[in-house]
GROMACS .gro file of C-alpha atoms in nm:
model
  451
    1MET     CA    1  22.633   3.780  -2.570
    2GLY     CA    2  22.395   3.560  -2.382
    3GLY     CA    3  22.140   3.290  -2.465
    4ALA     CA    4  21.858   3.280  -2.690
    5SER     CA    5  21.612   3.466  -2.459
    6ALA     CA    6  21.864   3.759  -2.487
    7TRP     CA    7  21.761   3.809  -2.847
    8PRO     CA    8  21.381   3.910  -2.844
    9TYR     CA    9  21.407   3.956  -3.228
   10LYS     CA   10  21.550   3.623  -3.292
   11SER     CA   11  21.856   3.737  -3.477
   12THR     CA   12  22.121   3.520  -3.548
   13SER     CA   13  22.487   3.558  -3.407
   14ARG     CA   14  22.642   3.550  -3.749
   15ASN     CA   15  22.416   3.847  -3.841
   16ARG     CA   16  22.486   4.026  -3.543
   17GLY     CA   17  22.842   3.999  -3.592
   18LEU     CA   18  22.820   4.133  -3.963
   19VAL     CA   19  22.640   4.419  -3.843
   20LEU     CA   20  22.870   4.502  -3.560
   21LEU     CA   21  23.144   4.477  -3.812
   22ALA     CA   22  22.962   4.706  -4.061
   23LEU     CA   23  22.889   4.976  -3.776
   24GLY     CA   24  23.237   4.960  -3.623
   25VAL     CA   25  23.376   5.065  -3.970
   26VAL     CA   26  23.105   5.332  -4.086
   27LYS     CA   27  22.999   5.446  -3.762
   28VAL     CA   28  22.647   5.521  -3.862
   29ALA     CA   29  22.407   5.366  -4.110
   30THR     CA   30  22.042   5.301  -4.201
   31ALA     CA   31  21.917   4.949  -4.205
   32GLU     CA   32  21.900   4.953  -4.592
   33GLN     CA   33  22.261   5.056  -4.610
   34LEU     CA   34  22.360   4.779  -4.344
   35ARG     CA   35  22.179   4.528  -4.557
   36GLN     CA   36  22.356   4.640  -4.871
   37LEU     CA   37  22.699   4.644  -4.690
   38VAL     CA   38  22.695   4.273  -4.522
   39LEU     CA   39  22.370   4.088  -4.600
   40PRO     CA   40  22.237   4.182  -4.951
   41GLY     CA   41  22.124   3.841  -4.992
   42THR     CA   42  21.853   3.885  -4.738
   43ALA     CA   43  21.491   3.869  -4.859
   44ASP     CA   44  21.401   4.209  -4.705
   45VAL     CA   45  21.545   4.455  -4.490
   46GLN     CA   46  21.355   4.343  -4.172
   47THR     CA   47  21.621   4.094  -4.121
   48VAL     CA   48  21.876   4.384  -4.057
   49ARG     CA   49  21.638   4.585  -3.852
   50ASN     CA   50  21.575   4.289  -3.627
   51VAL     CA   51  21.965   4.253  -3.584
   52CYS     CA   52  21.959   4.635  -3.494
   53LYS     CA   53  21.689   4.601  -3.216
   54ASP     CA   54  21.843   4.297  -3.090
   55LEU     CA   55  22.191   4.481  -3.045
   56ARG     CA   56  21.983   4.781  -2.905
   57SER     CA   57  21.808   4.540  -2.632
   58VAL     CA   58  22.155   4.467  -2.495
   59GLY     CA   59  22.300   4.807  -2.493
   60LEU     CA   60  22.541   4.754  -2.794
   61GLY     CA   61  22.353   4.967  -3.046
   62GLU     CA   62  22.115   5.256  -3.059
   63SER     CA   63  21.893   5.476  -3.307
   64VAL     CA   64  21.908   5.844  -3.203
   65GLY     CA   65  21.843   6.008  -3.526
   66ARG     CA   66  21.661   5.995  -3.846
   67THR     CA   67  21.719   6.078  -4.209
   68SER     CA   68  21.489   6.138  -4.504
   69PHE     CA   69  21.484   6.116  -4.886
   70THR     CA   70  21.210   6.175  -5.155
   71GLY     CA   71  21.023   5.856  -5.235
   72GLU     CA   72  20.858   5.758  -5.575
   73SER     CA   73  20.539   5.949  -5.469
   74GLY     CA   74  20.734   6.270  -5.411
   75ARG     CA   75  20.697   6.265  -5.029
   76PRO     CA   76  20.961   6.230  -4.788
   77VAL     CA   77  21.061   5.882  -4.666
   78TRP     CA   78  21.198   5.859  -4.333
   79ARG     CA   79  21.474   5.599  -4.211
   80ASP     CA   80  21.613   5.531  -3.873
   81LEU     CA   81  21.988   5.578  -3.808
   82TRP     CA   82  22.177   5.314  -3.639
   83ASN     CA   83  22.497   5.362  -3.434
   84LEU     CA   84  22.700   5.176  -3.164
   85THR     CA   85  22.714   5.262  -2.799
   86THR     CA   86  23.042   5.262  -2.634
   87ALA     CA   87  22.993   4.895  -2.522
   88GLY     CA   88  22.913   4.829  -2.909
   89LEU     CA   89  23.223   4.990  -3.013
   90ALA     CA   90  23.412   4.739  -2.786
   91SER     CA   91  23.221   4.459  -2.949
   92ALA     CA   92  23.295   4.609  -3.286
   93ALA     CA   93  23.668   4.623  -3.211
   94THR     CA   94  23.668   4.252  -3.132
   95GLU     CA   95  23.523   4.193  -3.470
   96LEU     CA   96  23.746   4.406  -3.650
   97GLY     CA   97  24.046   4.284  -3.453
   98ARG     CA   98  24.155   4.626  -3.377
   99PRO     CA   99  24.208   4.821  -3.047
  100VAL     CA  100  23.905   5.047  -2.951
  101LYS     CA  101  24.114   5.359  -2.972
  102GLU     CA  102  24.152   5.312  -3.367
  103ILE     CA  103  23.819   5.289  -3.454
  104GLY     CA  104  23.688   5.623  -3.345
  105GLY     CA  105  23.377   5.740  -3.159
  106THR     CA  106  23.022   5.630  -3.133
  107ALA     CA  107  22.904   5.896  -3.400
  108ARG     CA  108  22.598   5.982  -3.164
  109ASP     CA  109  22.601   6.361  -3.231
  110ALA     CA  110  22.632   6.296  -3.597
  111ALA     CA  111  22.329   6.059  -3.587
  112LYS     CA  112  22.114   6.312  -3.411
  113ALA     CA  113  22.190   6.561  -3.685
  114GLY     CA  114  22.093   6.322  -3.974
  115ALA     CA  115  22.456   6.234  -4.083
  116PRO     CA  116  22.413   6.322  -4.415
  117HIS     CA  117  22.805   6.324  -4.491
  118ALA     CA  118  22.850   6.022  -4.302
  119LEU     CA  119  22.561   5.841  -4.482
  120ALA     CA  120  22.720   5.927  -4.809
  121VAL     CA  121  23.067   5.789  -4.708
  122THR     CA  122  22.873   5.474  -4.613
  123ASP     CA  123  22.722   5.445  -4.966
  124THR     CA  124  23.061   5.534  -5.112
  125ILE     CA  125  23.231   5.213  -4.925
  126ASP     CA  126  22.913   5.021  -5.032
  127ALA     CA  127  22.998   5.128  -5.401
  128PHE     CA  128  23.356   5.023  -5.366
  129ARG     CA  129  23.276   4.686  -5.211
  130GLN     CA  130  22.986   4.580  -5.439
  131SER     CA  131  22.922   4.295  -5.172
  132PRO     CA  132  22.782   4.002  -5.368
  133PRO     CA  133  22.431   3.890  -5.262
  134GLN     CA  134  22.448   3.549  -5.088
  135PRO     CA  135  22.148   3.324  -5.048
  136THR     CA  136  22.030   3.285  -4.702
  137LYS     CA  137  21.895   2.995  -4.520
  138PRO     CA  138  21.513   2.946  -4.604
  139ILE     CA  139  21.274   2.985  -4.317
  140ALA     CA  140  21.104   2.649  -4.252
  141ARG     CA  141  20.732   2.667  -4.362
  142ARG     CA  142  20.444   2.436  -4.294
  143THR     CA  143  20.291   2.532  -4.653
  144ALA     CA  144  20.461   2.485  -4.964
  145PRO     CA  145  20.796   2.624  -4.995
  146ALA     CA  146  20.853   2.972  -5.159
  147PRO     CA  147  21.000   2.976  -5.490
  148PRO     CA  148  21.384   3.040  -5.511
  149ARG     CA  149  21.447   3.417  -5.519
  150GLU     CA  150  21.676   3.546  -5.804
  151LEU     CA  151  21.961   3.729  -5.631
  152PRO     CA  152  22.060   4.058  -5.802
  153THR     CA  153  22.396   4.075  -5.973
  154ARG     CA  154  22.662   4.335  -5.902
  155PRO     CA  155  23.010   4.428  -6.059
  156PRO     CA  156  23.328   4.319  -5.914
  157GLY     CA  157  23.409   4.492  -5.599
  158LEU     CA  158  23.729   4.622  -5.418
  159GLY     CA  159  23.845   4.531  -5.085
  160HIS     CA  160  23.685   4.373  -4.770
  161LEU     CA  161  23.493   4.568  -4.489
  162ARG     CA  162  23.791   4.500  -4.249
  163GLY     CA  163  24.012   4.694  -4.500
  164TRP     CA  164  23.813   5.025  -4.453
  165GLU     CA  165  23.858   5.269  -4.170
  166THR     CA  166  23.684   5.595  -4.148
  167GLU     CA  167  23.748   5.948  -4.017
  168VAL     CA  168  24.086   5.857  -4.012
  169PRO     CA  169  24.327   6.142  -3.874
  170LEU     CA  170  24.601   6.278  -4.095
  171PRO     CA  171  24.838   6.496  -3.875
  172VAL     CA  172  25.051   6.728  -4.029
  173SER     CA  173  25.230   6.740  -3.707
  174GLY     CA  174  25.159   6.558  -3.389
  175THR     CA  175  25.052   6.191  -3.355
  176PHE     CA  176  24.766   6.008  -3.524
  177THR     CA  177  24.569   5.996  -3.176
  178THR     CA  178  24.669   6.365  -3.083
  179PRO     CA  179  24.685   6.555  -3.432
  180ALA     CA  180  24.794   6.883  -3.417
  181ARG     CA  181  24.570   7.193  -3.533
  182GLY     CA  182  24.541   7.231  -3.905
  183SER     CA  183  24.532   6.842  -3.968
  184LEU     CA  184  24.264   6.683  -4.159
  185ARG     CA  185  24.060   6.356  -4.128
  186ALA     CA  186  24.017   6.141  -4.436
  187ASP     CA  187  23.644   6.025  -4.492
  188ALA     CA  188  23.754   5.685  -4.556
  189VAL     CA  189  24.089   5.496  -4.603
  190LEU     CA  190  24.095   5.152  -4.804
  191THR     CA  191  24.387   4.905  -4.769
  192ALA     CA  192  24.351   4.605  -5.052
  193PRO     CA  193  24.696   4.478  -5.106
  194GLU     CA  194  24.563   4.161  -5.244
  195ALA     CA  195  24.401   4.379  -5.521
  196GLY     CA  196  24.716   4.563  -5.577
  197VAL     CA  197  24.610   4.884  -5.389
  198PRO     CA  198  24.834   4.890  -5.074
  199VAL     CA  199  24.633   5.219  -4.950
  200LEU     CA  200  24.370   5.436  -5.092
  201PHE     CA  201  24.236   5.765  -4.936
  202VAL     CA  202  23.876   5.851  -5.021
  203GLU     CA  203  23.691   6.203  -4.996
  204VAL     CA  204  23.314   6.193  -5.036
  205ASP     CA  205  23.193   6.552  -5.186
  206ASN     CA  206  22.842   6.652  -5.124
  207HIS     CA  207  22.860   6.992  -5.313
  208THR     CA  208  22.841   7.172  -4.944
  209GLU     CA  209  23.194   7.320  -4.957
  210PRO     CA  210  23.329   7.573  -5.200
  211ASP     CA  211  23.575   7.445  -5.477
  212ALA     CA  212  23.875   7.608  -5.310
  213VAL     CA  213  23.795   7.436  -4.965
  214VAL     CA  214  23.811   7.102  -5.156
  215ALA     CA  215  24.115   7.195  -5.341
  216ARG     CA  216  24.280   7.294  -4.997
  217LYS     CA  217  24.207   6.966  -4.860
  218VAL     CA  218  24.408   6.815  -5.154
  219GLU     CA  219  24.697   7.027  -5.052
  220SER     CA  220  24.645   6.936  -4.702
  221TYR     CA  221  24.680   6.556  -4.813
  222ARG     CA  222  25.004   6.650  -4.997
  223ARG     CA  223  25.131   6.826  -4.651
  224PHE     CA  224  25.056   6.507  -4.472
  225PHE     CA  225  25.224   6.310  -4.714
  226GLU     CA  226  25.520   6.514  -4.717
  227ARG     CA  227  25.578   6.482  -4.355
  228THR     CA  228  25.890   6.289  -4.261
  229THR     CA  229  26.018   6.091  -3.942
  230LYS     CA  230  26.339   5.868  -3.871
  231ASP     CA  231  26.349   5.486  -3.905
  232HIS     CA  232  26.538   5.261  -3.673
  233ARG     CA  233  26.825   5.351  -3.852
  234ASP     CA  234  26.785   5.726  -3.814
  235ARG     CA  235  26.697   5.762  -4.168
  236PRO     CA  236  26.407   6.004  -4.288
  237VAL     CA  237  26.110   5.806  -4.401
  238PRO     CA  238  25.754   5.938  -4.473
  239PHE     CA  239  25.549   5.960  -4.180
  240TRP     CA  240  25.246   5.770  -4.326
  241GLN     CA  241  25.441   5.495  -4.400
  242THR     CA  242  25.463   5.414  -4.044
  243LEU     CA  243  25.076   5.315  -4.069
  244TRP     CA  244  25.051   5.214  -4.430
  245ASP     CA  245  25.262   5.023  -4.686
  246PRO     CA  246  25.409   5.209  -4.970
  247SER     CA  247  25.322   5.098  -5.338
  248ASP     CA  248  25.578   5.059  -5.639
  249ARG     CA  249  25.421   5.379  -5.823
  250ASP     CA  250  25.590   5.710  -5.811
  251GLY     CA  251  25.451   5.952  -5.579
  252HIS     CA  252  25.229   5.980  -5.284
  253PRO     CA  253  24.923   5.754  -5.221
  254PRO     CA  254  24.628   5.824  -5.465
  255LEU     CA  255  24.327   6.016  -5.346
  256ALA     CA  256  23.974   5.936  -5.495
  257LEU     CA  257  23.745   6.217  -5.510
  258VAL     CA  258  23.379   6.059  -5.517
  259PHE     CA  259  23.101   6.330  -5.614
  260GLY     CA  260  22.780   6.210  -5.443
  261LYS     CA  261  22.531   6.470  -5.495
  262ASN     CA  262  22.249   6.350  -5.715
  263ASP     CA  263  22.023   6.638  -5.783
  264VAL     CA  264  22.278   6.842  -5.994
  265SER     CA  265  22.320   6.823  -6.353
  266PRO     CA  266  22.601   6.638  -6.521
  267GLU     CA  267  22.756   6.970  -6.642
  268SER     CA  268  22.741   7.132  -6.317
  269ARG     CA  269  22.908   6.820  -6.147
  270MET     CA  270  23.174   6.820  -6.431
  271ASN     CA  271  23.247   7.182  -6.412
  272ARG     CA  272  23.293   7.150  -5.997
  273MET     CA  273  23.547   6.857  -6.089
  274LYS     CA  274  23.743   7.073  -6.349
  275LYS     CA  275  23.751   7.365  -6.091
  276ILE     CA  276  23.893   7.156  -5.823
  277ARG     CA  277  24.137   7.015  -6.071
  278ASP     CA  278  24.254   7.335  -6.188
  279LEU     CA  279  24.286   7.481  -5.829
  280SER     CA  280  24.494   7.191  -5.715
  281THR     CA  281  24.706   7.149  -6.011
  282ALA     CA  282  25.021   7.188  -5.829
  283CYS     CA  283  24.968   6.873  -5.635
  284TRP     CA  284  24.908   6.627  -5.893
  285GLN     CA  285  25.075   6.764  -6.211
  286GLY     CA  286  25.429   6.668  -6.173
  287VAL     CA  287  25.761   6.826  -6.319
  288TRP     CA  288  25.825   6.808  -6.678
  289HIS     CA  289  26.185   6.678  -6.795
  290SER     CA  290  26.279   6.732  -7.144
  291GLY     CA  291  26.441   6.418  -7.320
  292SER     CA  292  26.558   6.334  -7.671
  293VAL     CA  293  26.461   6.459  -8.008
  294TYR     CA  294  26.331   6.202  -8.215
  295ASP     CA  295  26.358   6.256  -8.606
  296ASP     CA  296  26.440   6.606  -8.552
  297THR     CA  297  26.079   6.688  -8.512
  298VAL     CA  298  25.913   6.520  -8.214
  299GLN     CA  299  26.044   6.624  -7.866
  300ASP     CA  300  26.001   6.360  -7.603
  301GLY     CA  301  26.032   6.359  -7.229
  302TYR     CA  302  25.876   6.249  -6.895
  303ARG     CA  303  25.711   6.370  -6.589
  304ASP     CA  304  25.859   6.327  -6.264
  305TYR     CA  305  25.566   6.240  -6.021
  306SER     CA  306  25.780   6.182  -5.687
  307GLY     CA  307  25.618   6.453  -5.511
  308THR     CA  308  25.239   6.460  -5.627
  309ILE     CA  309  24.923   6.308  -5.528
  310PRO     CA  310  24.743   6.099  -5.790
  311VAL     CA  311  24.398   6.240  -5.759
  312LEU     CA  312  24.100   6.037  -5.939
  313ALA     CA  313  23.757   6.175  -5.946
  314THR     CA  314  23.449   5.995  -6.023
  315THR     CA  315  23.080   6.003  -5.916
  316LEU     CA  316  22.883   5.772  -5.667
  317ASP     CA  317  22.637   5.695  -5.948
  318GLN     CA  318  22.897   5.575  -6.170
  319LEU     CA  319  23.067   5.375  -5.882
  320ARG     CA  320  22.731   5.201  -5.795
  321LEU     CA  321  22.672   5.118  -6.167
  322HIS     CA  322  23.003   4.997  -6.292
  323GLY     CA  323  23.201   4.909  -5.962
  324PRO     CA  324  23.532   5.041  -5.888
  325HIS     CA  325  23.710   4.835  -6.150
  326GLY     CA  326  23.488   4.999  -6.436
  327PRO     CA  327  23.585   5.309  -6.660
  328VAL     CA  328  23.458   5.533  -6.372
  329TRP     CA  329  23.770   5.728  -6.277
  330TRP     CA  330  23.889   6.047  -6.414
  331ARG     CA  331  24.253   6.089  -6.324
  332TYR     CA  332  24.363   6.446  -6.318
  333GLY     CA  333  24.601   6.514  -6.614
  334HIS     CA  334  24.484   6.209  -6.789
  335PRO     CA  335  24.260   6.260  -7.098
  336GLY     CA  336  23.931   6.056  -7.024
  337TRP     CA  337  23.748   5.803  -6.822
  338GLU     CA  338  23.960   5.493  -6.721
  339THR     CA  339  23.992   5.184  -6.494
  340LEU     CA  340  24.130   5.201  -6.170
  341GLN     CA  341  24.451   5.038  -6.252
  342ASP     CA  342  24.493   5.257  -6.595
  343ALA     CA  343  24.410   5.575  -6.372
  344LEU     CA  344  24.671   5.471  -6.117
  345ASP     CA  345  24.931   5.423  -6.394
  346ASN     CA  346  25.177   5.699  -6.506
  347PRO     CA  347  25.222   5.642  -6.894
  348ASP     CA  348  25.413   5.952  -6.920
  349ASP     CA  349  25.656   5.903  -6.639
  350VAL     CA  350  26.040   5.808  -6.670
  351ARG     CA  351  25.935   5.443  -6.700
  352GLY     CA  352  25.719   5.512  -7.003
  353TYR     CA  353  25.993   5.740  -7.140
  354ARG     CA  354  26.252   5.458  -7.119
  355HIS     CA  355  26.014   5.236  -7.293
  356ARG     CA  356  25.961   5.469  -7.580
  357GLU     CA  357  26.313   5.532  -7.598
  358GLU     CA  358  26.349   5.156  -7.620
  359GLN     CA  359  26.121   5.121  -7.879
  360ARG     CA  360  26.273   5.395  -8.080
  361ARG     CA  361  26.634   5.233  -8.064
  362THR     CA  362  26.481   4.900  -8.164
  363GLU     CA  363  26.304   5.074  -8.467
  364ARG     CA  364  26.622   5.245  -8.551
  365ASP     CA  365  26.815   4.917  -8.517
  366THR     CA  366  26.568   4.754  -8.722
  367GLN     CA  367  26.577   4.998  -8.996
  368ARG     CA  368  26.960   4.982  -8.985
  369GLU     CA  369  26.945   4.607  -9.019
  370ARG     CA  370  26.694   4.634  -9.312
  371GLU     CA  371  26.919   4.868  -9.484
  372ARG     CA  372  27.216   4.677  -9.424
  373GLN     CA  373  27.022   4.344  -9.584
  374GLU     CA  374  26.912   4.539  -9.867
  375GLN     CA  375  27.264   4.667  -9.933
  376GLN     CA  376  27.407   4.306  -9.925
  377GLU     CA  377  27.132   4.170 -10.143
  378ALA     CA  378  27.203   4.454 -10.383
  379GLU     CA  379  27.564   4.378 -10.372
  380SER     CA  380  27.514   4.001 -10.435
  381ARG     CA  381  27.301   4.067 -10.738
  382ARG     CA  382  27.557   4.295 -10.868
  383GLU     CA  383  27.842   4.031 -10.797
  384ALA     CA  384  27.604   3.763 -10.971
  385ALA     CA  385  27.575   3.999 -11.285
  386ALA     CA  386  27.942   4.051 -11.324
  387TRP     CA  387  28.157   3.904 -11.601
  388PRO     CA  388  28.552   3.892 -11.657
  389CYS     CA  389  28.685   4.143 -11.881
  390PRO     CA  390  28.777   3.979 -12.247
  391THR     CA  391  29.097   4.190 -12.229
  392CYS     CA  392  29.265   4.203 -11.916
  393GLY     CA  393  29.040   3.966 -11.707
  394ARG     CA  394  28.918   4.192 -11.462
  395LYS     CA  395  28.574   4.168 -11.289
  396VAL     CA  396  28.318   4.393 -11.485
  397PHE     CA  397  28.004   4.506 -11.348
  398PRO     CA  398  27.716   4.639 -11.548
  399ASP     CA  399  27.693   4.989 -11.364
  400ASP     CA  400  28.058   5.045 -11.401
  401ASP     CA  401  28.024   5.325 -11.687
  402ASP     CA  402  28.086   5.687 -11.553
  403ASP     CA  403  27.802   5.796 -11.782
  404GLU     CA  404  27.573   5.539 -11.579
  405GLU     CA  405  27.476   5.381 -11.893
  406THR     CA  406  27.407   5.009 -11.830
  407ARG     CA  407  27.728   4.811 -11.967
  408LEU     CA  408  27.647   4.533 -12.229
  409PRO     CA  409  27.753   4.199 -12.087
  410GLY     CA  410  28.076   4.047 -12.211
  411SER     CA  411  28.213   4.398 -12.294
  412ASP     CA  412  28.562   4.529 -12.163
  413CYS     CA  413  28.625   4.677 -11.830
  414THR     CA  414  28.625   5.074 -11.789
  415PHE     CA  415  29.011   5.067 -11.782
  416CYS     CA  416  29.049   4.861 -12.108
  417THR     CA  417  28.744   5.067 -12.281
  418SER     CA  418  28.911   5.387 -12.213
  419THR     CA  419  29.267   5.247 -12.296
  420LYS     CA  420  29.145   5.118 -12.624
  421LYS     CA  421  28.953   5.458 -12.699
  422ARG     CA  422  29.272   5.641 -12.613
  423GLU     CA  423  29.463   5.427 -12.837
  424GLN     CA  424  29.233   5.467 -13.115
  425GLN     CA  425  29.227   5.825 -13.086
  426GLU     CA  426  29.598   5.834 -13.102
  427ALA     CA  427  29.620   5.594 -13.402
  428GLU     CA  428  29.354   5.839 -13.568
  429ALA     CA  429  29.556   6.149 -13.482
  430LEU     CA  430  29.875   6.006 -13.615
  431ALA     CA  431  29.722   5.884 -13.933
  432ALA     CA  432  29.552   6.238 -13.995
  433GLU     CA  433  29.895   6.365 -13.925
  434GLU     CA  434  30.058   6.126 -14.193
  435ALA     CA  435  29.802   6.211 -14.437
  436ALA     CA  436  29.840   6.584 -14.397
  437ALA     CA  437  30.224   6.538 -14.464
  438ARG     CA  438  30.162   6.330 -14.766
  439GLU     CA  439  29.933   6.599 -14.913
  440GLU     CA  440  30.170   6.849 -14.835
  441ALA     CA  441  30.441   6.663 -15.024
  442LYS     CA  442  30.216   6.622 -15.337
  443LYS     CA  443  30.158   6.976 -15.361
  444ASN     CA  444  30.501   7.118 -15.324
  445GLY     CA  445  30.686   6.831 -15.532
  446LEU     CA  446  31.040   6.709 -15.520
  447PHE     CA  447  31.208   7.047 -15.535
  448GLY     CA  448  30.962   7.274 -15.354
  449PHE     CA  449  31.191   7.365 -15.087
  450LEU     CA  450  31.407   7.567 -15.343
  451ARG     CA  451  31.141   7.817 -15.399
   0.00000   0.00000   0.00000
């Protein structure tokens, strides 16, 4: 990019490369945003401004628009917007390692209009990345050296800047370079396989569109994901997999809805999230399949997410404060705020159902084994308490009596007891009969029969 004289604002080649990289991804940004994205460890924003001015001096960057926000005093504060020229895009493509046609346009028109949505997307990417501040080389001083600066801490981030793309066409028909009418563009797409996120689509919502329009975007995502093409074996495969890798989760790739408007109440923001959820239910809910009935009372089953989109909602404020790994995600269909990995999981899918079934089988088997052991132990105790019948030698148990009375140790068995009882009853009956006969004989005398 020329010798030292080509850079009147004394920026370093490293910093120029980082700013080119950032603008190649986000297309338009303020110097403050660029600092957050790639140089958060600098002492102030002037370092990044000097980089932007040096890029402008050689025709790689330009500032054709401004944006404003309300400062602490209540007055508007204006900031220059920086974007790349056509030559700058070519340089950024080299930094990104991508063909120029894949990184989009210069965003010149958006910068002229203030680029409010593009700036919100840039803030969202920064909130995802949470680039950790790195100390910069101190400037040589003739006076006493300045005390070391305490760098701010940020929560863990997700992905590298090269893993991000913005304004990505998602053709429902046509090609990625020439999408057909009715196709949409993703605000941002992240690929971070090293973090377990093969691809994540991001839509940033500034409350500028009706709820139904945002819900229709979710439906357009599903139409794109459902599109198929033929592979080298002439088999149908999802068209999106020609550009991105699939994950091992059921369903289509996840879609993150980031709600970035700050000047609305939490209730209003949550109501908007719920309305979009309700209007897009068919895209994320899945199909319920009944399974087993456990204990005749609890009916279990699972949801099939094979044709659905995991829709994850959050706010830009939460994302900035806690980072993408914090409990900032509300997965439509899940009960509350979760971490990213929990939100991407499907605890009520067939995997979860099979896991619960296995747990139930284990519990039933454990209960049966416990009952078997208890029965075996009871039988052992019964065997230990038995004794031989004094009459016949058979084994006698304390609980052998039919009247459920405990049998005394050393007594006869049931058979011998009943036999002796019967014999005694028969002997008593015979004795009674003989006694009656004798009594009759006494009464009649020897010749009673002649009467």
